[in-house]
PDB file of C-alpha atoms in Angstrom:
ATOM      1  CA  MET S  24     -96.019  69.092  26.717  1.00 37.00           C
ATOM      2  CA  SER S  25     -96.160  65.785  24.888  1.00 42.00           C
ATOM      3  CA  VAL S  26     -94.911  67.456  21.707  1.00 41.00           C
ATOM      4  CA  MET S  27     -91.954  68.894  23.633  1.00 43.00           C
ATOM      5  CA  ASN S  28     -91.173  65.510  25.127  1.00 48.00           C
ATOM      6  CA  SER S  29     -91.361  63.888  21.691  1.00 47.00           C
ATOM      7  CA  ALA S  30     -89.015  66.501  20.208  1.00 62.00           C
ATOM      8  CA  ALA S  31     -86.509  65.863  22.998  1.00 75.00           C
ATOM      9  CA  THR S  32     -86.538  62.068  22.768  1.00 87.00           C
ATOM     10  CA  THR S  33     -84.259  61.598  19.759  1.00 93.00           C
ATOM     11  CA  PRO S  34     -81.532  64.077  20.840  1.00 96.00           C
ATOM     12  CA  ILE S  35     -81.440  62.469  24.287  1.00 96.00           C
ATOM     13  CA  ALA S  36     -81.250  58.993  22.709  1.00 96.00           C
ATOM     14  CA  ALA S  37     -78.409  60.252  20.490  1.00 97.00           C
ATOM     15  CA  LEU S  38     -76.478  61.494  23.521  1.00 97.00           C
ATOM     16  CA  VAL S  39     -76.980  58.168  25.302  1.00 97.00           C
ATOM     17  CA  LEU S  40     -75.652  56.281  22.270  1.00 97.00           C
ATOM     18  CA  PHE S  41     -72.667  58.626  22.060  1.00 97.00           C
ATOM     19  CA  VAL S  42     -71.797  57.859  25.683  1.00 96.00           C
ATOM     20  CA  VAL S  43     -72.141  54.126  24.984  1.00 97.00           C
ATOM     21  CA  PHE S  44     -69.934  54.448  21.886  1.00 96.00           C
ATOM     22  CA  ALA S  45     -67.223  56.335  23.790  1.00 94.00           C
ATOM     23  CA  ALA S  46     -67.408  54.033  26.798  1.00 94.00           C
ATOM     24  CA  LEU S  47     -67.158  50.807  24.795  1.00 93.00           C
ATOM     25  CA  GLY S  48     -65.057  51.887  21.816  1.00 90.00           C
ATOM     26  CA  PHE S  49     -62.462  53.827  23.774  1.00 88.00           C
ATOM     27  CA  GLY S  50     -62.839  53.335  27.521  1.00 89.00           C
ATOM     28  CA  TRP S  51     -63.596  49.624  27.786  1.00 88.00           C
ATOM     29  CA  ARG S  52     -61.424  48.664  24.807  1.00 84.00           C
ATOM     30  CA  SER S  53     -58.466  50.551  26.228  1.00 86.00           C
ATOM     31  CA  TRP S  54     -58.971  48.854  29.605  1.00 87.00           C
ATOM     32  CA  GLU S  55     -59.174  45.442  27.912  1.00 83.00           C
ATOM     33  CA  GLN S  56     -56.009  46.162  25.919  1.00 81.00           C
ATOM     34  CA  ARG S  57     -54.151  47.130  29.076  1.00 83.00           C
ATOM     35  CA  ARG S  58     -55.373  43.968  30.791  1.00 83.00           C
ATOM     36  CA  ARG S  59     -54.108  41.847  27.890  1.00 81.00           C
ATOM     37  CA  THR S  60     -50.849  43.572  27.049  1.00 81.00           C
ATOM     38  CA  GLY S  61     -49.987  46.071  29.771  1.00 80.00           C
ATOM     39  CA  SER S  62     -50.506  48.965  27.334  1.00 77.00           C
ATOM     40  CA  THR S  63     -53.666  50.993  26.739  1.00 76.00           C
ATOM     41  CA  GLY S  64     -52.972  51.100  22.986  1.00 73.00           C
ATOM     42  CA  PHE S  65     -53.141  54.911  22.898  1.00 71.00           C
ATOM     43  CA  HIS S  66     -50.290  56.531  20.977  1.00 71.00           C
ATOM     44  CA  GLY S  67     -51.686  60.024  20.686  1.00 70.00           C
ATOM     45  CA  ILE S  68     -51.517  62.329  17.684  1.00 76.00           C
ATOM     46  CA  SER S  69     -48.896  61.699  15.025  1.00 73.00           C
ATOM     47  CA  GLY S  70     -46.795  64.271  13.184  1.00 74.00           C
ATOM     48  CA  ARG S  71     -45.528  67.731  13.950  1.00 79.00           C
ATOM     49  CA  PRO S  72     -48.098  70.476  14.634  1.00 83.00           C
ATOM     50  CA  GLY S  73     -49.490  71.773  11.349  1.00 77.00           C
ATOM     51  CA  SER S  74     -48.731  68.618   9.353  1.00 80.00           C
ATOM     52  CA  LEU S  75     -51.411  66.534   7.639  1.00 79.00           C
ATOM     53  CA  GLU S  76     -50.819  63.754  10.170  1.00 81.00           C
ATOM     54  CA  TRP S  77     -51.350  66.205  13.020  1.00 84.00           C
ATOM     55  CA  PHE S  78     -54.501  67.657  11.481  1.00 86.00           C
ATOM     56  CA  ALA S  79     -55.902  64.146  11.014  1.00 85.00           C
ATOM     57  CA  GLY S  80     -55.546  63.384  14.721  1.00 85.00           C
ATOM     58  CA  VAL S  81     -56.778  66.762  15.916  1.00 89.00           C
ATOM     59  CA  GLY S  82     -59.603  66.727  13.380  1.00 89.00           C
ATOM     60  CA  PHE S  83     -60.907  63.422  14.710  1.00 90.00           C
ATOM     61  CA  ILE S  84     -61.111  64.841  18.239  1.00 91.00           C
ATOM     62  CA  VAL S  85     -62.770  68.024  16.975  1.00 94.00           C
ATOM     63  CA  SER S  86     -65.281  66.017  14.923  1.00 95.00           C
ATOM     64  CA  MET S  87     -66.308  64.110  18.049  1.00 94.00           C
ATOM     65  CA  GLY S  88     -66.736  67.378  19.934  1.00 94.00           C
ATOM     66  CA  VAL S  89     -68.796  68.946  17.158  1.00 96.00           C
ATOM     67  CA  ALA S  90     -70.945  65.831  16.860  1.00 95.00           C
ATOM     68  CA  VAL S  91     -71.823  65.678  20.557  1.00 95.00           C
ATOM     69  CA  PHE S  92     -72.856  69.345  20.519  1.00 96.00           C
ATOM     70  CA  ALA S  93     -75.391  68.736  17.729  1.00 97.00           C
ATOM     71  CA  PRO S  94     -78.079  67.053  19.876  1.00 97.00           C
ATOM     72  CA  ILE S  95     -77.336  69.389  22.805  1.00 96.00           C
ATOM     73  CA  LEU S  96     -77.854  72.486  20.662  1.00 97.00           C
ATOM     74  CA  GLN S  97     -80.998  70.962  19.170  1.00 96.00           C
ATOM     75  CA  LEU S  98     -82.371  70.260  22.649  1.00 95.00           C
ATOM     76  CA  LEU S  99     -81.698  73.875  23.608  1.00 95.00           C
ATOM     77  CA  GLY S 100     -83.448  75.142  20.479  1.00 94.00           C
ATOM     78  CA  VAL S 101     -80.299  76.790  19.122  1.00 96.00           C
ATOM     79  CA  VAL S 102     -80.364  74.769  15.887  1.00 96.00           C
ATOM     80  CA  SER S 103     -83.156  72.926  14.088  1.00 95.00           C
ATOM     81  CA  PRO S 104     -83.154  69.755  11.965  1.00 96.00           C
ATOM     82  CA  LEU S 105     -82.790  70.186   8.215  1.00 96.00           C
ATOM     83  CA  PRO S 106     -86.348  69.817   6.832  1.00 95.00           C
ATOM     84  CA  PHE S 107     -85.452  67.257   4.142  1.00 96.00           C
ATOM     85  CA  LEU S 108     -83.858  64.986   6.764  1.00 95.00           C
ATOM     86  CA  HIS S 109     -86.431  65.505   9.504  1.00 94.00           C
ATOM     87  CA  ALA S 110     -88.806  62.532   9.331  1.00 94.00           C
ATOM     88  CA  PRO S 111     -89.516  59.779  11.865  1.00 94.00           C
ATOM     89  CA  TRP S 112     -88.345  56.994   9.559  1.00 96.00           C
ATOM     90  CA  ILE S 113     -85.028  58.776   8.989  1.00 97.00           C
ATOM     91  CA  GLN S 114     -84.429  59.202  12.723  1.00 96.00           C
ATOM     92  CA  ILE S 115     -85.352  55.548  13.314  1.00 96.00           C
ATOM     93  CA  ALA S 116     -82.986  54.460  10.526  1.00 97.00           C
ATOM     94  CA  GLY S 117     -80.278  56.650  12.046  1.00 97.00           C
ATOM     95  CA  THR S 118     -80.748  54.989  15.430  1.00 97.00           C
ATOM     96  CA  VAL S 119     -80.461  51.521  13.889  1.00 98.00           C
ATOM     97  CA  ILE S 120     -77.328  52.524  11.934  1.00 98.00           C
ATOM     98  CA  ALA S 121     -75.750  54.083  15.043  1.00 98.00           C
ATOM     99  CA  VAL S 122     -76.391  50.949  17.140  1.00 98.00           C
ATOM    100  CA  PHE S 123     -74.958  48.812  14.340  1.00 98.00           C
ATOM    101  CA  GLY S 124     -71.923  51.122  14.199  1.00 98.00           C
ATOM    102  CA  ILE S 125     -71.268  50.679  17.919  1.00 97.00           C
ATOM    103  CA  ALA S 126     -71.555  46.883  17.705  1.00 97.00           C
ATOM    104  CA  ALA S 127     -69.379  46.735  14.574  1.00 97.00           C
ATOM    105  CA  THR S 128     -66.731  48.989  16.152  1.00 96.00           C
ATOM    106  CA  VAL S 129     -66.394  46.786  19.219  1.00 95.00           C
ATOM    107  CA  TYR S 130     -66.452  43.579  17.165  1.00 95.00           C
ATOM    108  CA  SER S 131     -63.762  44.853  14.790  1.00 94.00           C
ATOM    109  CA  GLN S 132     -61.603  46.039  17.674  1.00 92.00           C
ATOM    110  CA  LEU S 133     -61.811  42.620  19.299  1.00 90.00           C
ATOM    111  CA  ASP S 134     -61.059  40.971  15.938  1.00 91.00           C
ATOM    112  CA  MET S 135     -57.856  43.010  15.788  1.00 89.00           C
ATOM    113  CA  GLY S 136     -56.689  41.398  19.023  1.00 83.00           C
ATOM    114  CA  GLU S 137     -53.483  42.644  20.598  1.00 81.00           C
ATOM    115  CA  SER S 138     -52.594  44.654  17.474  1.00 80.00           C
ATOM    116  CA  TRP S 139     -55.324  47.192  18.317  1.00 76.00           C
ATOM    117  CA  ARG S 140     -54.135  50.716  19.025  1.00 80.00           C
ATOM    118  CA  ILE S 141     -55.167  54.329  18.567  1.00 77.00           C
ATOM    119  CA  GLY S 142     -52.533  56.295  16.703  1.00 72.00           C
ATOM    120  CA  VAL S 143     -49.213  55.081  15.388  1.00 75.00           C
ATOM    121  CA  ASN S 144     -45.878  54.524  17.069  1.00 70.00           C
ATOM    122  CA  LYS S 145     -43.333  54.170  14.266  1.00 73.00           C
ATOM    123  CA  TYR S 146     -40.988  52.311  16.611  1.00 70.00           C
ATOM    124  CA  GLU S 147     -43.596  49.658  17.369  1.00 74.00           C
ATOM    125  CA  THR S 148     -44.260  46.602  15.193  1.00 76.00           C
ATOM    126  CA  THR S 149     -47.626  44.900  15.487  1.00 81.00           C
ATOM    127  CA  THR S 150     -48.972  41.855  13.680  1.00 87.00           C
ATOM    128  CA  LEU S 151     -50.660  42.591  10.331  1.00 91.00           C
ATOM    129  CA  VAL S 152     -54.197  41.294  10.884  1.00 91.00           C
ATOM    130  CA  ARG S 153     -55.757  39.945   7.677  1.00 92.00           C
ATOM    131  CA  THR S 154     -58.366  37.528   8.993  1.00 92.00           C
ATOM    132  CA  GLY S 155     -61.977  37.921  10.135  1.00 94.00           C
ATOM    133  CA  VAL S 156     -63.499  41.265   9.172  1.00 96.00           C
ATOM    134  CA  PHE S 157     -60.008  42.428   8.180  1.00 95.00           C
ATOM    135  CA  GLY S 158     -60.244  39.924   5.342  1.00 95.00           C
ATOM    136  CA  TRP S 159     -63.179  41.917   3.948  1.00 96.00           C
ATOM    137  CA  VAL S 160     -61.909  45.485   4.417  1.00 96.00           C
ATOM    138  CA  ARG S 161     -58.580  46.865   5.595  1.00 96.00           C
ATOM    139  CA  ASN S 162     -60.062  49.356   8.051  1.00 95.00           C
ATOM    140  CA  PRO S 163     -63.260  47.855   9.486  1.00 96.00           C
ATOM    141  CA  ILE S 164     -62.966  49.848  12.720  1.00 95.00           C
ATOM    142  CA  PHE S 165     -62.979  53.121  10.811  1.00 96.00           C
ATOM    143  CA  THR S 166     -65.810  51.849   8.592  1.00 97.00           C
ATOM    144  CA  ALA S 167     -67.836  51.088  11.710  1.00 97.00           C
ATOM    145  CA  MET S 168     -67.013  54.477  13.222  1.00 97.00           C
ATOM    146  CA  MET S 169     -68.221  56.234  10.078  1.00 97.00           C
ATOM    147  CA  ALA S 170     -71.399  54.150  10.202  1.00 98.00           C
ATOM    148  CA  PHE S 171     -71.943  55.280  13.780  1.00 98.00           C
ATOM    149  CA  GLY S 172     -71.222  58.881  12.769  1.00 97.00           C
ATOM    150  CA  LEU S 173     -73.758  58.702   9.942  1.00 98.00           C
ATOM    151  CA  GLY S 174     -76.440  57.188  12.151  1.00 98.00           C
ATOM    152  CA  PHE S 175     -75.725  59.696  14.917  1.00 98.00           C
ATOM    153  CA  ALA S 176     -76.041  62.597  12.471  1.00 97.00           C
ATOM    154  CA  LEU S 177     -79.342  61.255  11.099  1.00 97.00           C
ATOM    155  CA  MET S 178     -80.791  61.066  14.612  1.00 97.00           C
ATOM    156  CA  THR S 179     -80.440  64.858  14.989  1.00 96.00           C
ATOM    157  CA  PRO S 180     -79.859  65.987  11.397  1.00 96.00           C
ATOM    158  CA  ASN S 181     -79.110  69.648  11.996  1.00 97.00           C
ATOM    159  CA  PRO S 182     -76.289  71.627  10.317  1.00 97.00           C
ATOM    160  CA  VAL S 183     -73.911  71.065  13.244  1.00 98.00           C
ATOM    161  CA  ALA S 184     -74.380  67.282  13.001  1.00 97.00           C
ATOM    162  CA  VAL S 185     -73.727  67.375   9.257  1.00 97.00           C
ATOM    163  CA  VAL S 186     -70.499  69.362   9.782  1.00 97.00           C
ATOM    164  CA  GLY S 187     -69.406  66.887  12.456  1.00 97.00           C
ATOM    165  CA  PHE S 188     -69.996  63.899  10.186  1.00 97.00           C
ATOM    166  CA  VAL S 189     -68.212  65.464   7.196  1.00 97.00           C
ATOM    167  CA  LEU S 190     -65.255  66.343   9.420  1.00 96.00           C
ATOM    168  CA  LEU S 191     -65.192  62.780  10.764  1.00 96.00           C
ATOM    169  CA  VAL S 192     -65.031  61.292   7.262  1.00 96.00           C
ATOM    170  CA  VAL S 193     -62.347  63.744   6.094  1.00 95.00           C
ATOM    171  CA  THR S 194     -60.133  63.139   9.120  1.00 93.00           C
ATOM    172  CA  ILE S 195     -60.502  59.350   8.952  1.00 94.00           C
ATOM    173  CA  GLU S 196     -59.548  59.433   5.272  1.00 94.00           C
ATOM    174  CA  SER S 197     -56.541  61.603   6.131  1.00 91.00           C
ATOM    175  CA  GLN S 198     -55.520  59.361   9.029  1.00 90.00           C
ATOM    176  CA  VAL S 199     -55.662  56.231   6.903  1.00 92.00           C
ATOM    177  CA  ARG S 200     -53.941  57.651   3.823  1.00 91.00           C
ATOM    178  CA  ALA S 201     -51.324  59.868   5.484  1.00 87.00           C
ATOM    179  CA  VAL S 202     -50.565  57.923   8.676  1.00 87.00           C
ATOM    180  CA  GLU S 203     -51.809  54.333   8.796  1.00 89.00           C
ATOM    181  CA  GLU S 204     -51.018  53.127   5.275  1.00 93.00           C
ATOM    182  CA  PRO S 205     -47.489  54.606   5.040  1.00 91.00           C
ATOM    183  CA  TYR S 206     -46.665  53.150   8.479  1.00 89.00           C
ATOM    184  CA  LEU S 207     -47.973  49.683   7.608  1.00 92.00           C
ATOM    185  CA  LEU S 208     -46.235  49.738   4.232  1.00 93.00           C
ATOM    186  CA  ALA S 209     -42.921  50.654   5.831  1.00 91.00           C
ATOM    187  CA  THR S 210     -43.397  48.055   8.577  1.00 91.00           C
ATOM    188  CA  HIS S 211     -44.742  45.070   6.624  1.00 92.00           C
ATOM    189  CA  GLY S 212     -43.490  45.717   3.087  1.00 93.00           C
ATOM    190  CA  ASP S 213     -44.590  43.149   0.502  1.00 94.00           C
ATOM    191  CA  SER S 214     -47.129  41.531   2.830  1.00 94.00           C
ATOM    192  CA  TYR S 215     -48.967  44.822   3.103  1.00 94.00           C
ATOM    193  CA  ARG S 216     -48.619  45.508  -0.631  1.00 95.00           C
ATOM    194  CA  GLU S 217     -50.366  42.190  -1.271  1.00 95.00           C
ATOM    195  CA  TYR S 218     -53.043  43.136   1.252  1.00 95.00           C
ATOM    196  CA  LEU S 219     -53.517  46.534  -0.416  1.00 95.00           C
ATOM    197  CA  ALA S 220     -53.996  44.852  -3.778  1.00 94.00           C
ATOM    198  CA  GLY S 221     -56.560  42.333  -2.596  1.00 94.00           C
ATOM    199  CA  VAL S 222     -58.725  44.040   0.033  1.00 96.00           C
ATOM    200  CA  GLY S 223     -60.720  47.295  -0.106  1.00 96.00           C
ATOM    201  CA  ARG S 224     -59.978  50.254   2.146  1.00 96.00           C
ATOM    202  CA  PHE S 225     -63.385  50.815   3.793  1.00 96.00           C
ATOM    203  CA  VAL S 226     -65.772  48.856   1.567  1.00 95.00           C
ATOM    204  CA  PRO S 227     -65.124  45.368   0.141  1.00 94.00           C
ATOM    205  CA  GLY S 228     -63.412  45.650  -3.250  1.00 90.00           C
ATOM    206  CA  VAL S 229     -63.191  49.456  -3.209  1.00 92.00           C
ATOM    207  CA  GLY S 230     -59.895  51.268  -2.673  1.00 85.00           C
ATOM    208  CA  ARG S 231     -57.548  48.414  -3.572  1.00 86.00           C
ATOM    209  CA  ARG S 232     -54.060  49.476  -4.663  1.00 80.00           C
TER     210      ARG S 232
END
């Protein structure tokens, strides 16, 4: 019985952290944005159905769904952890990375201030934030989300979790390159070009243009 309880501990912890991530990163932050500005900051999925922009938005939602099923399926015994990633120190490291990802997501969102939003409204102009963590990387919120995704996947490192994490990274890359950067370039022009040249995309110094 103790072995069963031990095997269930990490998937349950992963699900708890996922709820915390969703509640703080989306629920609470949206409520705070509405309190500050009168808008939730949600703009939905960009682009026409079938376009790269559309797939980026849909893919992000799907990646979240796939990810949350990973610990559930592992708890039910439907999938098993990959042997080379199944070790206590890896699951502990994953938990630490996931907690860091949650904290970094919330911190970066707050650092963005009233310019925070999910999705892009091409008719809306927000301030180009270049200070705080945005002075280190251009997309610290997405960096933090990928950190959470990595940690979450390492907590229950089964094939479903790996697929969810890969899909998360691919869709974030697509969102940034096909939606966010073209919008910001069209909106802020030379100021954003200067920002592109001096600050990395997800990691300091990497992805400058």
